[in-house]
Structures are given as C-alpha cells and as structure tokens.
PDB file of C-alpha atoms and ligand atoms in Angstrom:
ATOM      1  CA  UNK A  26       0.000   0.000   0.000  1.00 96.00           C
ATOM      2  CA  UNK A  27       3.358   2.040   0.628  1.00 97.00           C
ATOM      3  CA  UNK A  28       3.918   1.770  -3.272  1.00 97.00           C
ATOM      4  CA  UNK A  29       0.683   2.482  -4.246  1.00 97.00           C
ATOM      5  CA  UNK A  30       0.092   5.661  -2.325  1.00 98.00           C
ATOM      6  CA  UNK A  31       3.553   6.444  -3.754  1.00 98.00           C
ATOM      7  CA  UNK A  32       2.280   5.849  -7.425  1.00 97.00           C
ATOM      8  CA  UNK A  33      -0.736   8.115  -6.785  1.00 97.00           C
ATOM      9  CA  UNK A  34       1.293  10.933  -5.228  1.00 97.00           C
ATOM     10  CA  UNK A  35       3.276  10.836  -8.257  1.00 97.00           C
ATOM     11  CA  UNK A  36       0.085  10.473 -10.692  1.00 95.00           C
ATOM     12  CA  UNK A  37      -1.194  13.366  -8.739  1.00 96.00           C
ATOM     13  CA  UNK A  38       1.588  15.654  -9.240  1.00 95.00           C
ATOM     14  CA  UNK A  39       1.592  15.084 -12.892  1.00 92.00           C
ATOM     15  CA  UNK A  40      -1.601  16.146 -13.443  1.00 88.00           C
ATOM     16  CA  UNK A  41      -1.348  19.153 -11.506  1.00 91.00           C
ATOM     17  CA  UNK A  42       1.701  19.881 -13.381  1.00 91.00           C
ATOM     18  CA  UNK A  43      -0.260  19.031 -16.746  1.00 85.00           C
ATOM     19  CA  UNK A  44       0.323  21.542 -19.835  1.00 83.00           C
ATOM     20  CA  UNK A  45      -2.481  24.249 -19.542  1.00 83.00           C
ATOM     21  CA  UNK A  46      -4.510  25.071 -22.912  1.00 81.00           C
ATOM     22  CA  UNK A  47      -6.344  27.701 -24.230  1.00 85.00           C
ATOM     23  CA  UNK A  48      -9.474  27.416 -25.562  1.00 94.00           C
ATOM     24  CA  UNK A  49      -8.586  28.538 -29.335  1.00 95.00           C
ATOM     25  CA  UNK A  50     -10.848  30.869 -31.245  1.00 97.00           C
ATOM     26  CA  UNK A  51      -9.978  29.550 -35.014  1.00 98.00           C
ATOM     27  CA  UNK A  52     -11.023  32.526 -37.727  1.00 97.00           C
ATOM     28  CA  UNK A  53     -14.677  31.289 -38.981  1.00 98.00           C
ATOM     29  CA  UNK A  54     -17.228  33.053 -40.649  1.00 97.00           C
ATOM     30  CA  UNK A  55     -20.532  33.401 -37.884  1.00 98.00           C
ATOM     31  CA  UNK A  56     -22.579  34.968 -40.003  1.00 98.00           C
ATOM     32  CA  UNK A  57     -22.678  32.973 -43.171  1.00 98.00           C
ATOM     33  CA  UNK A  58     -23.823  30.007 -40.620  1.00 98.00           C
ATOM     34  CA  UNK A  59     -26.291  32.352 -39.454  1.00 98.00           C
ATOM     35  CA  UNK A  60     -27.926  32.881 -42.907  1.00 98.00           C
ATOM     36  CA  UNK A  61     -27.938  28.988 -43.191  1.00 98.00           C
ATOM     37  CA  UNK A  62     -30.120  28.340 -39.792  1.00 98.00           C
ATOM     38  CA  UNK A  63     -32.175  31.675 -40.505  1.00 98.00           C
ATOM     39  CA  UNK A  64     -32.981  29.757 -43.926  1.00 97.00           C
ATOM     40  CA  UNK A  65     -33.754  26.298 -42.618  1.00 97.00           C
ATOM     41  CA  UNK A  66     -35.669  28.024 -39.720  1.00 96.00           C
ATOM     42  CA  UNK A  67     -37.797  30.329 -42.379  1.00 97.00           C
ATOM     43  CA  UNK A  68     -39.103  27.016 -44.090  1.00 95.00           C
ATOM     44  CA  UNK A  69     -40.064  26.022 -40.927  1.00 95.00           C
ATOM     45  CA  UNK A  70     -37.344  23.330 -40.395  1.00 93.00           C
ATOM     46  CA  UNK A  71     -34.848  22.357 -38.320  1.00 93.00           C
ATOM     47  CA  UNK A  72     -33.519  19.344 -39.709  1.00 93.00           C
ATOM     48  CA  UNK A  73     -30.749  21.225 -41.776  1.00 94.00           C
ATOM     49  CA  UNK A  74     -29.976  19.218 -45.341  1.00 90.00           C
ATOM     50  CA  UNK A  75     -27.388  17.422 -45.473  1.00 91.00           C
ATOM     51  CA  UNK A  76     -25.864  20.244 -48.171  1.00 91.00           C
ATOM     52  CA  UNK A  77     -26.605  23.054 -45.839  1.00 94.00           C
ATOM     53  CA  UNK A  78     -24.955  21.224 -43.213  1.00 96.00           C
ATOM     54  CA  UNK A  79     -21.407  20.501 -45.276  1.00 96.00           C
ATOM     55  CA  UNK A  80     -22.118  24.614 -46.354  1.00 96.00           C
ATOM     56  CA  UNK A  81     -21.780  24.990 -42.409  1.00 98.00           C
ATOM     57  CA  UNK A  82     -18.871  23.156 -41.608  1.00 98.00           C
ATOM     58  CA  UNK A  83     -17.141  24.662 -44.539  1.00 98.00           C
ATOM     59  CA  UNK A  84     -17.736  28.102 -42.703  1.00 98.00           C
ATOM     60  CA  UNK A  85     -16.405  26.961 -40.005  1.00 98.00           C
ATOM     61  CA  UNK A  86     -12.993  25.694 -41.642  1.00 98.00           C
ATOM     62  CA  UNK A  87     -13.947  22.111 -42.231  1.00 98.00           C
ATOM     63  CA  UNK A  88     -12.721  20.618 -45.946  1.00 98.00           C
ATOM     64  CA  UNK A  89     -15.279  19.356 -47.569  1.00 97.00           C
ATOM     65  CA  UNK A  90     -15.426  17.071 -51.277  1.00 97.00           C
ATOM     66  CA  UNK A  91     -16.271  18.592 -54.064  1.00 95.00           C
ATOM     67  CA  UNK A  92     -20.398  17.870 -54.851  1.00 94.00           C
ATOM     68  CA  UNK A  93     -23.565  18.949 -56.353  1.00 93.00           C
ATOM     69  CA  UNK A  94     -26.745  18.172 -56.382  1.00 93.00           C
ATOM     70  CA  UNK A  95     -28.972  17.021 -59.286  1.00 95.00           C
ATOM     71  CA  UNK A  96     -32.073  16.358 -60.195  1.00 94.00           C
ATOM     72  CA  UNK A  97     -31.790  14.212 -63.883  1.00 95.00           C
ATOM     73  CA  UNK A  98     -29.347  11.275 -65.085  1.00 96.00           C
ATOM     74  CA  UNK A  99     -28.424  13.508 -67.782  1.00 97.00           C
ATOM     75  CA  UNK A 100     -27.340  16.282 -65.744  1.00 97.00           C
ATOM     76  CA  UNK A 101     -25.617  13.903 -63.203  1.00 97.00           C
ATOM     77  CA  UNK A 102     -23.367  12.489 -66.398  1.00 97.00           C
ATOM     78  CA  UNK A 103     -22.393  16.480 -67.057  1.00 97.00           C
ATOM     79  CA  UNK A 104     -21.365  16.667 -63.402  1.00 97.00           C
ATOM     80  CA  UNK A 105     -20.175  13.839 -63.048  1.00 97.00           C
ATOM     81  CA  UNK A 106     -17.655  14.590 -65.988  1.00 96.00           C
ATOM     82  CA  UNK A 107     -16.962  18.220 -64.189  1.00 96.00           C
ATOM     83  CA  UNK A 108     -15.945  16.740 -60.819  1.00 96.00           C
ATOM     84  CA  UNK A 109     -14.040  14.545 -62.304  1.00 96.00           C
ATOM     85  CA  UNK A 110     -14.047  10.456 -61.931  1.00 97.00           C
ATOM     86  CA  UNK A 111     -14.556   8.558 -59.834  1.00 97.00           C
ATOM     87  CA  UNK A 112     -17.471   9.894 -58.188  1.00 98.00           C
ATOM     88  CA  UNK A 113     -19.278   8.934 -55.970  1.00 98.00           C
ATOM     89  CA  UNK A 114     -23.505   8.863 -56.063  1.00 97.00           C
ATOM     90  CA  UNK A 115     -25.963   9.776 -53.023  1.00 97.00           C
ATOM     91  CA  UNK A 116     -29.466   9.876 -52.584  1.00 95.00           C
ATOM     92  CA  UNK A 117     -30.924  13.267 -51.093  1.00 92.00           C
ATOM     93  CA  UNK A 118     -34.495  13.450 -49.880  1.00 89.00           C
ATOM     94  CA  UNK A 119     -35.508  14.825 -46.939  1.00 83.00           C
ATOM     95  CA  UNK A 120     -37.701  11.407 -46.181  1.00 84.00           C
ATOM     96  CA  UNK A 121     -34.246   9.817 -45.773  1.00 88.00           C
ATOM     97  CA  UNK A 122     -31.567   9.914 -43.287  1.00 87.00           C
ATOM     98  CA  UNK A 123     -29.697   7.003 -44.009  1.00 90.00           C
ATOM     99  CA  UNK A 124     -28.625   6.683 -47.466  1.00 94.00           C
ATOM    100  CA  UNK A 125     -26.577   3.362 -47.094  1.00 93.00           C
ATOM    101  CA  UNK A 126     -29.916   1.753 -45.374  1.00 92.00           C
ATOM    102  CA  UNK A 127     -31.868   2.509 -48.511  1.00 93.00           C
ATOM    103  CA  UNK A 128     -29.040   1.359 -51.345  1.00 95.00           C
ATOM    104  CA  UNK A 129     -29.022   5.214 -51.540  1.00 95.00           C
ATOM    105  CA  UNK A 130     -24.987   5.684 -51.911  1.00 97.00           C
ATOM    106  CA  UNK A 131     -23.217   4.221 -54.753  1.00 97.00           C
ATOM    107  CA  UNK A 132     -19.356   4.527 -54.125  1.00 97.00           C
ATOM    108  CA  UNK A 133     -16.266   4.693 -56.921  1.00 97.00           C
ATOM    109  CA  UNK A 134     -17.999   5.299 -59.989  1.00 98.00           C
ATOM    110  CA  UNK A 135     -15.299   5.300 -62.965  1.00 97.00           C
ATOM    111  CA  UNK A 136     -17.094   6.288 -65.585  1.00 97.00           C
ATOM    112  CA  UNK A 137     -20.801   7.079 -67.518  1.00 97.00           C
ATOM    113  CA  UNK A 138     -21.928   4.498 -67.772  1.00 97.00           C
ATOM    114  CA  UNK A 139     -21.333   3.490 -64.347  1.00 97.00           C
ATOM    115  CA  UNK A 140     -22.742   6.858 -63.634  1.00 98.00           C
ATOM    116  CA  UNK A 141     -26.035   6.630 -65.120  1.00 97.00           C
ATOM    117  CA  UNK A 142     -26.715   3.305 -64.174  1.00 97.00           C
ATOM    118  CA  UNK A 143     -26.044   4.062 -60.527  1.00 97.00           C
ATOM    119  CA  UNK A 144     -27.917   7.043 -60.823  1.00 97.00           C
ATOM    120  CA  UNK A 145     -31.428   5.321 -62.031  1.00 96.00           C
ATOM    121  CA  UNK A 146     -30.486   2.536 -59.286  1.00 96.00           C
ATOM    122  CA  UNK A 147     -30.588   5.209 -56.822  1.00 96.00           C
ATOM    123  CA  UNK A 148     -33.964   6.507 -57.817  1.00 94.00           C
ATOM    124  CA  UNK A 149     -35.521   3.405 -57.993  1.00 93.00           C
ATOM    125  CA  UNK A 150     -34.451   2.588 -54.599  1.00 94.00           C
ATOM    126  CA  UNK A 151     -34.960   5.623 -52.925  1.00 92.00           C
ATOM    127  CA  UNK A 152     -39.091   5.979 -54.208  1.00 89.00           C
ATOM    128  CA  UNK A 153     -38.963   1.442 -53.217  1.00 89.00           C
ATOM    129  CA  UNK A 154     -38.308   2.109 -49.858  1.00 87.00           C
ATOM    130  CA  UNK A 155     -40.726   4.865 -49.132  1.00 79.00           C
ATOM    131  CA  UNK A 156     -43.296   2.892 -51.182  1.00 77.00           C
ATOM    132  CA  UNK A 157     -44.306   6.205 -52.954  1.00 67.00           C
ATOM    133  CA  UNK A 158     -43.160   7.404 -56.360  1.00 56.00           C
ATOM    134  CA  UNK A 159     -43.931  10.731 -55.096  1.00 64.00           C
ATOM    135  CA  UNK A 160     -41.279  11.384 -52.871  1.00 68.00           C
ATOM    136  CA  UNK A 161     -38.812  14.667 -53.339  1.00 77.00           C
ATOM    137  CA  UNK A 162     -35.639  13.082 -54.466  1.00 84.00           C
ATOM    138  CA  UNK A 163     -32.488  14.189 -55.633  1.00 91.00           C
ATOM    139  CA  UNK A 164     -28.797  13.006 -55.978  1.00 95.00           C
ATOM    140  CA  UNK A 165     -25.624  14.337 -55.312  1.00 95.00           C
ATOM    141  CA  UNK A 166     -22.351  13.981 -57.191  1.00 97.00           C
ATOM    142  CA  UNK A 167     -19.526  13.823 -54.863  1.00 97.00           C
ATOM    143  CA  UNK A 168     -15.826  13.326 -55.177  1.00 97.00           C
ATOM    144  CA  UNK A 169     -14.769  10.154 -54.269  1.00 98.00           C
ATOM    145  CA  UNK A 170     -12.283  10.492 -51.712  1.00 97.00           C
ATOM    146  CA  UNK A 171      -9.701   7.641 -50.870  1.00 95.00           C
ATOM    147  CA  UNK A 172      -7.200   6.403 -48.228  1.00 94.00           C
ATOM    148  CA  UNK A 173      -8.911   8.226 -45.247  1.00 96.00           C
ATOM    149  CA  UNK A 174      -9.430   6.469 -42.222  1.00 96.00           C
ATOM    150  CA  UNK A 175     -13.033   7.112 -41.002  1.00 96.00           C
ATOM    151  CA  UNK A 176     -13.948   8.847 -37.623  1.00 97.00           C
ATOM    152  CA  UNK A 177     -16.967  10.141 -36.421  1.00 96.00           C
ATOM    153  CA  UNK A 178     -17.102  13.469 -34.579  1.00 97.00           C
ATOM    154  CA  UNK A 179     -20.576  14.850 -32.982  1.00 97.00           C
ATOM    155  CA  UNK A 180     -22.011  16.631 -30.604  1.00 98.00           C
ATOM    156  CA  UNK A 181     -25.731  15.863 -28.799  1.00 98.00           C
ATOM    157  CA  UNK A 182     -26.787  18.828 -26.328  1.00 97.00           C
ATOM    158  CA  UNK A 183     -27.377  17.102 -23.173  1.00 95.00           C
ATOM    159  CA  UNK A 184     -30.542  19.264 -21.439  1.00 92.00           C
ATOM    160  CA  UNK A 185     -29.364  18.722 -17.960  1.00 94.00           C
ATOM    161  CA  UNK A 186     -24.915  18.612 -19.064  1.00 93.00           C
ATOM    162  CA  UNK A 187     -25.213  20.648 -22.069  1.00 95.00           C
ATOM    163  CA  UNK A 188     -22.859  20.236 -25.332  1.00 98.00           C
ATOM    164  CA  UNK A 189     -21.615  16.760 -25.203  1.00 98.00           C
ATOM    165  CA  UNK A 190     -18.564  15.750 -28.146  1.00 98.00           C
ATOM    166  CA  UNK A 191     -18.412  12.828 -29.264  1.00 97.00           C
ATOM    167  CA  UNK A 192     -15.384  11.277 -30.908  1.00 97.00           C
ATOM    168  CA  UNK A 193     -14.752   7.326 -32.129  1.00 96.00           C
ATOM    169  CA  UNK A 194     -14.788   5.116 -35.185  1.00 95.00           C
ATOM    170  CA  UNK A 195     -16.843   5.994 -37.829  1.00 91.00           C
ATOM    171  CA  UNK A 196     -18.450   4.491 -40.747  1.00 85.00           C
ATOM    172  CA  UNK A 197     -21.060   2.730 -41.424  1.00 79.00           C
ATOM    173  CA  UNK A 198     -20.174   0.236 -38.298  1.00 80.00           C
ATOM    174  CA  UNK A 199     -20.211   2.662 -35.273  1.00 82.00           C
ATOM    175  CA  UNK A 200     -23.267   0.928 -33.478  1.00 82.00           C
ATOM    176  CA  UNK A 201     -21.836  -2.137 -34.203  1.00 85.00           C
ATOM    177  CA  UNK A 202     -18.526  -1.101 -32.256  1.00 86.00           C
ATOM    178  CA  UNK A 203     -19.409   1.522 -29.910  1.00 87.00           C
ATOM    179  CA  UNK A 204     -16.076   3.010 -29.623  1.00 93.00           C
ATOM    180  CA  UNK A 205     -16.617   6.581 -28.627  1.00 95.00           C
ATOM    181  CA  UNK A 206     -15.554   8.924 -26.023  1.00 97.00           C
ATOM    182  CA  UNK A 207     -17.359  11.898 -24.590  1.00 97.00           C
ATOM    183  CA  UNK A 208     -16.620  15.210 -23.000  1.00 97.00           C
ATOM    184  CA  UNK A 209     -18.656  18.570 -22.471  1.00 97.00           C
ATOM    185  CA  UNK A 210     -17.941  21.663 -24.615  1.00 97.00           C
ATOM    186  CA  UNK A 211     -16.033  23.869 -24.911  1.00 97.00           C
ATOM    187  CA  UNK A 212     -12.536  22.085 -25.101  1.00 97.00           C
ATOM    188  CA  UNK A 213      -9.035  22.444 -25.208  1.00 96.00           C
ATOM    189  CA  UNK A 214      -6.339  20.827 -27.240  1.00 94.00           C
ATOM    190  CA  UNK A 215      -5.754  18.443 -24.664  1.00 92.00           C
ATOM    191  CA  UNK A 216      -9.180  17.505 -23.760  1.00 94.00           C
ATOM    192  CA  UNK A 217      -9.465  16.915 -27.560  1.00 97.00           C
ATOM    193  CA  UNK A 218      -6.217  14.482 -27.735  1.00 96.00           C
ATOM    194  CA  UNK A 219      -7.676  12.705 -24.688  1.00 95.00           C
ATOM    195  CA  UNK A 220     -10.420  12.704 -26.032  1.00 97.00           C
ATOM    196  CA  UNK A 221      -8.823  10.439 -29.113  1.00 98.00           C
ATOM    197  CA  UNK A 222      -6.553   8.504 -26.597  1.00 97.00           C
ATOM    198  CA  UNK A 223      -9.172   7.326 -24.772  1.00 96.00           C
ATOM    199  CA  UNK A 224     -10.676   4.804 -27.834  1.00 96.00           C
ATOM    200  CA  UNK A 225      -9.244   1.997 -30.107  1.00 94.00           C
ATOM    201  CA  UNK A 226     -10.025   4.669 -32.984  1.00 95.00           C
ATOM    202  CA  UNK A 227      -6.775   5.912 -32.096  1.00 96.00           C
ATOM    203  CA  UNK A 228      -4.287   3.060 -32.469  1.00 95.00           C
ATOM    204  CA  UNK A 229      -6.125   2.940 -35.956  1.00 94.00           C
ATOM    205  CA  UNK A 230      -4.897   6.171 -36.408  1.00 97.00           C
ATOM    206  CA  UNK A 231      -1.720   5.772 -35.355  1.00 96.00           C
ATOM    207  CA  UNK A 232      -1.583   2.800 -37.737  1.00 94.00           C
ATOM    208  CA  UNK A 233      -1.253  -0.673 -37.669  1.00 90.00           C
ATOM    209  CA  UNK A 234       1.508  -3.366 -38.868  1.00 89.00           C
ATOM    210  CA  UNK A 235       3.215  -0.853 -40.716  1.00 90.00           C
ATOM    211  CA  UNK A 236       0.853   1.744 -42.156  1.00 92.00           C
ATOM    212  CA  UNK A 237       1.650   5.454 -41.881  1.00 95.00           C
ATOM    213  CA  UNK A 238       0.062   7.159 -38.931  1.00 97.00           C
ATOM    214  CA  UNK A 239      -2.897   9.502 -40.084  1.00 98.00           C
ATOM    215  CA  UNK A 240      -3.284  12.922 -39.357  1.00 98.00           C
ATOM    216  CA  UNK A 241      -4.270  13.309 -35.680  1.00 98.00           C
ATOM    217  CA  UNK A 242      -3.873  16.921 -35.013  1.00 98.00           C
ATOM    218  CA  UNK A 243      -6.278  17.267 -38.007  1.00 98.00           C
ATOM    219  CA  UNK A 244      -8.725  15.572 -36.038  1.00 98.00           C
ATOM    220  CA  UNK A 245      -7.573  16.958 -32.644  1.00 98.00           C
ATOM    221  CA  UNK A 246      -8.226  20.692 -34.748  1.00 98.00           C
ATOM    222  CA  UNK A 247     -11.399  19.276 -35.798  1.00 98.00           C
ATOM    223  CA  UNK A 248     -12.800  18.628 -32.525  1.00 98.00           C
ATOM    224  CA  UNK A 249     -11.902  21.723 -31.405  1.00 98.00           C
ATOM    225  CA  UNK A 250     -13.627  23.438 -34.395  1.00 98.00           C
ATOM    226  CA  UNK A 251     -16.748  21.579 -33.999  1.00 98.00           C
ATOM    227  CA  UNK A 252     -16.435  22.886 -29.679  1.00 98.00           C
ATOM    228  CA  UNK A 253     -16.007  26.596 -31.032  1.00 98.00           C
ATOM    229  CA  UNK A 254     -19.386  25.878 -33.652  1.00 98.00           C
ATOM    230  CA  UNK A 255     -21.395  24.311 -31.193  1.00 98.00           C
ATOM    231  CA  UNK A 256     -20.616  26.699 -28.078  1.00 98.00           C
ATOM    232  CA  UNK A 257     -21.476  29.549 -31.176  1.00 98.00           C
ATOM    233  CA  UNK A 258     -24.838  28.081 -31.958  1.00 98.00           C
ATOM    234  CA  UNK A 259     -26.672  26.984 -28.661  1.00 97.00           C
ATOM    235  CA  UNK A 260     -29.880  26.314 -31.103  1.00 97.00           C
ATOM    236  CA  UNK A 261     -27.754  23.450 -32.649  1.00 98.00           C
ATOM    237  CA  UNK A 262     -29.333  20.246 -30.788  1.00 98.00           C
ATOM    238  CA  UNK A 263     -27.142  17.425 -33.020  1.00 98.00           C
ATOM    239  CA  UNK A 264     -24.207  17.479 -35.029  1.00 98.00           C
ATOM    240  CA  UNK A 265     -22.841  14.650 -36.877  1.00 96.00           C
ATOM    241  CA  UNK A 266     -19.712  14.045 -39.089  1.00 97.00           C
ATOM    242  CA  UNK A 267     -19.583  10.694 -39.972  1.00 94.00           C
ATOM    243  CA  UNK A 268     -17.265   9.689 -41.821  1.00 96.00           C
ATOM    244  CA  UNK A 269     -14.456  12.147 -41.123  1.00 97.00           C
ATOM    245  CA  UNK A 270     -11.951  10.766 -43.502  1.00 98.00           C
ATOM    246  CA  UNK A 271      -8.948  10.936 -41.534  1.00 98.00           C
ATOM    247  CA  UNK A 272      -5.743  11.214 -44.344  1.00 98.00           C
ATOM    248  CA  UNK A 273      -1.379  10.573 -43.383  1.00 97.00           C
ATOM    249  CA  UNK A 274       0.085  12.815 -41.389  1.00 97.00           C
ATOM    250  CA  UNK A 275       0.734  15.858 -42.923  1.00 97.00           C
ATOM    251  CA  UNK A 276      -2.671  15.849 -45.234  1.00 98.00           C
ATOM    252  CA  UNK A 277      -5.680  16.797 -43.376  1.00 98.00           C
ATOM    253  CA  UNK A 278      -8.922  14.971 -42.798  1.00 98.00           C
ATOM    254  CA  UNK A 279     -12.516  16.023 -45.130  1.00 98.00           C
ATOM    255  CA  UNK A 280     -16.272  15.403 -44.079  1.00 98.00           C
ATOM    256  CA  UNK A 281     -17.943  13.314 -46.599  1.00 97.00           C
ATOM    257  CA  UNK A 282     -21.210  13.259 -44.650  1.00 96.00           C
ATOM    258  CA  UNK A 283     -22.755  15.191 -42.141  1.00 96.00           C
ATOM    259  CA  UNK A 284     -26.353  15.639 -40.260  1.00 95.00           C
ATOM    260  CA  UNK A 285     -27.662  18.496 -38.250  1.00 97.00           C
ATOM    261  CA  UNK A 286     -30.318  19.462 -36.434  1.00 97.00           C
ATOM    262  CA  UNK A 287     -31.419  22.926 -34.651  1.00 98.00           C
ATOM    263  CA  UNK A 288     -34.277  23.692 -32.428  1.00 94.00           C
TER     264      UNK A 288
HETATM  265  P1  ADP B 308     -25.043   7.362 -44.874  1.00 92.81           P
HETATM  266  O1  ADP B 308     -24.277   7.526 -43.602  1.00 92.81           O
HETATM  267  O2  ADP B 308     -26.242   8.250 -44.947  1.00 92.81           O
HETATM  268  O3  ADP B 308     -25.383   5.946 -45.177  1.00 92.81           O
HETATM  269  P2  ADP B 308     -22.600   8.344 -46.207  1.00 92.81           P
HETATM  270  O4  ADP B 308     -22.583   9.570 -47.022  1.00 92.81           O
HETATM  271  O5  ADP B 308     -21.950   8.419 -44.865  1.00 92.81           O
HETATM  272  O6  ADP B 308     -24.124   7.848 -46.112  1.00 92.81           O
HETATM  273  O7  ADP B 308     -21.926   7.183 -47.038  1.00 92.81           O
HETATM  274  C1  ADP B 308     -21.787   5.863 -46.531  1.00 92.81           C
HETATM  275  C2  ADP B 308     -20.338   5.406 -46.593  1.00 92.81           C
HETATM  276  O8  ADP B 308     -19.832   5.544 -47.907  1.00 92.81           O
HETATM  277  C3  ADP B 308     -19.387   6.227 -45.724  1.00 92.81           C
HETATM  278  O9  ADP B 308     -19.333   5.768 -44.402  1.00 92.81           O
HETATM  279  C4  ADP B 308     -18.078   6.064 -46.457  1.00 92.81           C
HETATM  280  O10 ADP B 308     -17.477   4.836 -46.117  1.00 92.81           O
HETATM  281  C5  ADP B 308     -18.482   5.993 -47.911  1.00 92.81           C
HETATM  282  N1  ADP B 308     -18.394   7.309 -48.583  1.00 92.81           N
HETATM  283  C6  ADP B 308     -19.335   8.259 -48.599  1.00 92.81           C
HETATM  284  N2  ADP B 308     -18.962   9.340 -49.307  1.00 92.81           N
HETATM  285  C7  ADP B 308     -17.734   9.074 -49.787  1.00 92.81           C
HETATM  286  C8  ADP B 308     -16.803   9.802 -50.614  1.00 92.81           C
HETATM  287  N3  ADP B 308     -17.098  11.012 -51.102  1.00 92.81           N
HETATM  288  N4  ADP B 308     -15.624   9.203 -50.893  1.00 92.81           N
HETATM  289  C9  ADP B 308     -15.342   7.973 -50.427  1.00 92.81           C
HETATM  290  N5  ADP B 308     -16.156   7.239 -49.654  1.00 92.81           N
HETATM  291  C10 ADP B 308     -17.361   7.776 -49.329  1.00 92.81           C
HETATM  292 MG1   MG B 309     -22.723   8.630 -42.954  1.00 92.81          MG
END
C-alpha cells in the first residue's frame, strides 16, 4: 500500500503539473452560418440538409469534397464529368436519413456508364423504400475520396450537461462497435487528444503493422472546431460528421457526410 500511495502521489503531481490550454478561437465566418439556420428556420425546419450542413462546416474551416446536387441522369453524367471520376452517387431526400440503409450511396464510380446506371439505381431505390413514387428526391455527385481512415465526430446537447462531443470510429459500423468517447464543450487541445486517446479509434490512427500514422492533429483541430461551432450556436441540438476521412500525417482529414439538427 506504501507503493501504491507512492504511485498516486506521483500520478497526482503530474496532473497538476499538466500543460495548460487555451481554448482557441480559429477565424470562422458566424454569419454565413447564421444565414444557413435563418434559412432552414424560415421554411419552418430544423432538420438542416445534409448540403446546408457541409455549407456549415465549410464556414467553419472544415474541408469538404467537391459535390452537387442534381435532379436528372443527364445532368448527373455532365457533373459527373466536371468533378471529375470517380465519383461517388448519393441519394438526397428529406424522407431519408440514411442513405446506405436505402441502397441510396453508390461509391467509386469510374465512368458514364457506371454513372447513369447508378444514378437510375438510386432513384428506384430511394421511391422502393418509401413505397411512394412521389417522394422529393435528388442526388448528389460527390468526389470520391480515398485512403482516409473514417472517424466520427458529434455533438448531442445534453438538457441537464449541455454540449456533449463525441469522438470514435466511424463508418457505417459505429453501433456495431461503440467506440466513442465523450466530454462537455467547450474544449481544449488536450481535452481533444484525450479525447482520441481514450478509444481503439486511435491506435487505428496511429496505424497498424506498418501503415503510416494519419493525421491526428487534423482531427484533434477538428474537434476543437466543432467545440467553437457548437458553443457559437446553442440552437444546434445534433451534429454529426460521420465519416471524417482521416488522411497521413501531414494531409488533413474532409467530411464526406454530415447531419444536423437545430431547435
Ligand atoms: P449514410 O451515412 O447516410 O449511409 P454516407 O454519405 O456516410 O451515407 O456514405 C456511406 C459510406 O460511404 C461512408 O461511411 C463512407 O465509407 C463511404 N463514402 C461516402 N462518401 C464518400 C466519398 N465522397 N468518398 C469515399 N467514400 C465515401
Ligand atoms: Mg454517414
């Protein structure tokens, strides 16, 4: 018990001795992510589409895929062509929230063909699963974007705790693995790397069996953007970011997807 009380003495002083922070204020544009919400709210929304909410993060320093949304296969070709292949294809209706659920996201498309085929595949599937040709649909033309590792990042205002981040895997998995930390807003650098530390996401990202480590302090910069956005906007109620494609060290992460709603 000697050694013990010895070891927590010495834990003790290292955290009291722990590097202090600051809370950073990164340069972002407030008002442009005002005009979005005023928007959304004006329609009498506040589930914010999933274009908006990219338009958002953008604002707020995020890197985002090139993308654009459509309404024809004919048009999609043309954009497709513009963005450059591959592509990638993804339904957008505000009936649906999941796009994978619905065979509503076609990924790696190399050329027209491939295009146009996944683009009436899309259709058909999205106006199948509501059961109603009716429904609103659209679908975006993205950049396909390789070699990132994907995270999720999000935030879910807690009404007793307030803004609570969320950080772990990502994908289309993370209920499967649950690996995700937690900690209010606002945060500093090193809440945000203990955040990471604190799941397996992390030795992912500091690669295994002799990949290159990815990009952390993009994501630890992330984390603290998304703190800055959400302590800016107390009417956002959920964030999402997932994936976060999480590139080498060196080159940066980019949200491919991302969900948000306001009160
Ligand atoms: P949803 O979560 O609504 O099913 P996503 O847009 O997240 O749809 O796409 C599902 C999966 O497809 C992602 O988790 C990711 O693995 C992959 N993906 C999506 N967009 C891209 C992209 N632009 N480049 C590469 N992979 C992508
Ligand atoms: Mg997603």
């Amino acid at each position: 018990s000697a050694t013990r009380s010895i070891v927590t003495m010495q834990e003790y002083r290292s955290w009291v001795a722990r590097p202090r922070t600051e809370v950073k204020a990164f340069e972002v544009t407030r008002d442009d992510v005002r005009r979005v919400f005023d928007k959304v709210r004006s329609q009498g929304r506040n589930y914010v589409h999933e274009t908006e909410a990219m338009e958002v993060l953008k604002f707020y320093g995020f890197h985002i895929p090139k993308s654009q949304l459509t309404t024809t296969e004919d048009e999609c070709a043309k954009l497709s062509e513009e963005i450059g292949y591959p592509v990638v294809l993804k339904v957008s209706s505000p009936n649906i929230v999941h796009k994978t659920d619905v065979g509503g996201v076609e990924l790696n498309l190399k050329n027209t063909l491939e295009v146009r085929e996944a683009f009436r595949r899309i259709i058909e599937n999205a106006k199948r699963s509501k059961g109603d040709a009716k429904i609103q649909v659209g679908v975006n033309v993205q950049e396909f974007v390789a070699n990132g590792k994907e995270m999720i990042i999000g935030m879910k205002r807690d009404p007793q705790f307030g803004p609570l981040l969320m950080f772990g895997l990502g994908g289309i998995y993370v209920q499967v693995f649950r690996d995700i930390s937690f900690r209010l807003a606002p945060i500093k650098e090193l809440g945000a790397r203990h955040m990471i530390e604190s799941t397996k996401a992390s030795k992912l990202l500091l690669g295994v069996r002799g990949e290159k480590p990815s990009d952390i302090e993009s994501v630890v910069e992330s984390l603290q953007r998304m703190s800055q956005l959400v302590m800016d906007f107390p009417e956002i109620q959920e964030i999402d970011i997932n994936p976060l494609l999480v590139f080498e060290q060196g080159k940066g992460c980019k949200v491919v997807d991302a969900r948000i709603v306001i009160s």
